[in-house]
Amino acid sequence: MQKDMGVWHLNQGPREARTVGTGRVNSCTSLPPSRLGSPTCLDSGRACHGAPYSPLHPPGCQRSAPSPPNPRGRRGERERGGGSERPGIIKAAGTAQPARPRRPDPLRSPPHHVTPPTTQLRRSPLAMALFGALFLALLAGAQAELPGCKIRITSKALELVKQEGLRFLEQELETITIPDLRGKEGYFYYNISEVKVTELQLTSSELHFQPEQELMLQISNASLGLRFRRQLLYWFFYDGGYINASAEGVSIRTALQLSRDPTGRIKVSNVSCQALVSRMHAAFGGTFKKVYEFLSTFITSGMRFLLNQQICPVLYHAGMVLLNSLLDTVPVRSNVDELVGIDYSLLKDPAASASNLDMDFRGAFFPLAEGNWSLPNRAVEPQLWEEERMVYVAFSEFFFDSAMESYFRAGALKLSLVGDKVPHDLDMLLRATYFGSIVLLSPAVIDSPLKLELRVLAPPRCTIKPSGTTVSVTASVTIALVPSDQPEVQLSSMIMDTRLSAKVALRGKALRVQLDLRRFRIYSNQSALESLALIPLQTPLKTMLQIGVMPMLNERMWRGVQIPLPEGINFVREVVTNHAGFLTIGADLHFAKGLREVIEKNRPASTSDTSASSAPPPATTAA
């Protein structure tokens, strides 16, 4: 475009537009390659290489060779008329024209319909591995099963467990058997046999949680009382008898690792042990007292070595065999009654921290007739924050919903009252209410027994809020006459909506629920007019439920369901707290039976010979 011997040009980039002369040139100055991937000319209004002007430069437009630098620098430019010190500004050769406003460059700013090509990202192996790991973690989290029941054992329970456990440990260490010790020193032949542990004094002990080992027991500065038989032969002289000895400075460090076995039961999966006897002392006497004192260094050193080798096998057997027999008493999948069972399988390994041990259980009921059936858990995951009590148990709404749906699928949520089972006042009221229907339908059966049937239509649902726990039930109520040797005559059918308040309690190891009727409403599913006619029956039916049905229901529910704890351990001083979607029960522990009593009752029959079956790996015993 020309105007007054000048051509308007739009400079590229951030530079301002200027006028240049009309002199024709055979080449143009090009910019670096743009986003479109081809060189662009600096002067888009002129022809390139003598070609006519085109809004889009032809492919032949090439970058001109750079001109040699001016040795006189910017000062030379000003002498030639450049005038401006701004780099890259071309001054007009003729009369200067006013600058036109900037307009978008079709080459630098392509139209909206032109999408610049994107650079392909380089996918490094590390980035792909991280992305894959993140994807798998999200997938696993989405498919992970939520627990319906959680149990937390706090560090405050360990003091009680330690007292009972140390008594059991003392009894186990007293069963240590040390092999005979024989030797020769010059003309002296000695034999130490029948070594037995008579007493154990544990002056300092500590039991605590450890994140990697779960449970750590440390005993320091303990002492063992020993008694053994001595035999000494020197030439033709023989001496024998019993000697009392003591092992002092006994240190024991053992760790129990807890995990989930394939059946979902908590188990002691490994026992690591380190034991050290610092010193031993034996009180010799008799004719050869001086000789024994001379040989005491050899005898006590050998006995201390043998004693070091025997402590850890006893602890390994106590953990892997005896404690696991105690954990076998924890219910995993058991029957609640003749209709329903409960599944307390561990969903993952127990998680230990410095102050507590957390266990996630499935906590789901199931009908015994459908052992493989399970209700999907879409409830809120229960949370445990408290640590003031010895143990905390949390139950989600899913725990109670699965129980009610299991009983519903088992066909237990129905009740039929016939004849004398119907309260007399309610029987008279129902006959008076439906007298007209009886006369119209079948007058001959007017004196037949009355039948009142309640049937739950859908599985009840539990709602747990900080204000309390409620259960919503929808059932049908059918009123009919049951003449003998004739089909029953139905008088009416109605829908009953009830809301029950639930009070949860923990007694011993049984979780119990007591229900109370809070809201009651009946209506007809046939017509609104019939619903109005049922209003007089509202109060009598509610009274019948409170007097006849609720006691029967509470009697059955008061039996409770067992909490997954070992035999001989009960809850005391329970406190129930409601949250949004779950409830927690904090309590202390009480040993109703001794640990030794429970273990002896459940001791496996095949563990009578413990010397070979319970030997720990060599690395777990420290001399």
Coordinates of C-alpha atoms in Angstrom, one line a residue, residues 471-474 496-501 516-522 538 542 545-546:
V471 CA -33.7 -47.2 63.2
S472 CA -36.3 -46.6 60.4
V473 CA -38.7 -49.5 59.6
T474 CA -41.4 -49.8 57.0
M496 CA -46.7 -48.8 59.0
D497 CA -43.8 -46.4 59.2
T498 CA -42.0 -46.5 62.5
R499 CA -38.8 -44.9 63.9
L500 CA -37.1 -46.6 66.8
S501 CA -34.5 -45.1 69.1
D516 CA -37.7 -48.0 72.0
L517 CA -40.6 -46.9 69.8
R518 CA -40.5 -43.2 69.1
R519 CA -42.7 -42.5 66.0
F520 CA -45.6 -44.5 64.6
R521 CA -47.8 -43.9 61.6
I522 CA -50.2 -46.1 59.6
Q538 CA -53.3 -45.5 65.4
K542 CA -49.0 -48.4 68.8
L545 CA -46.4 -52.7 69.5
Q546 CA -45.0 -51.2 72.8

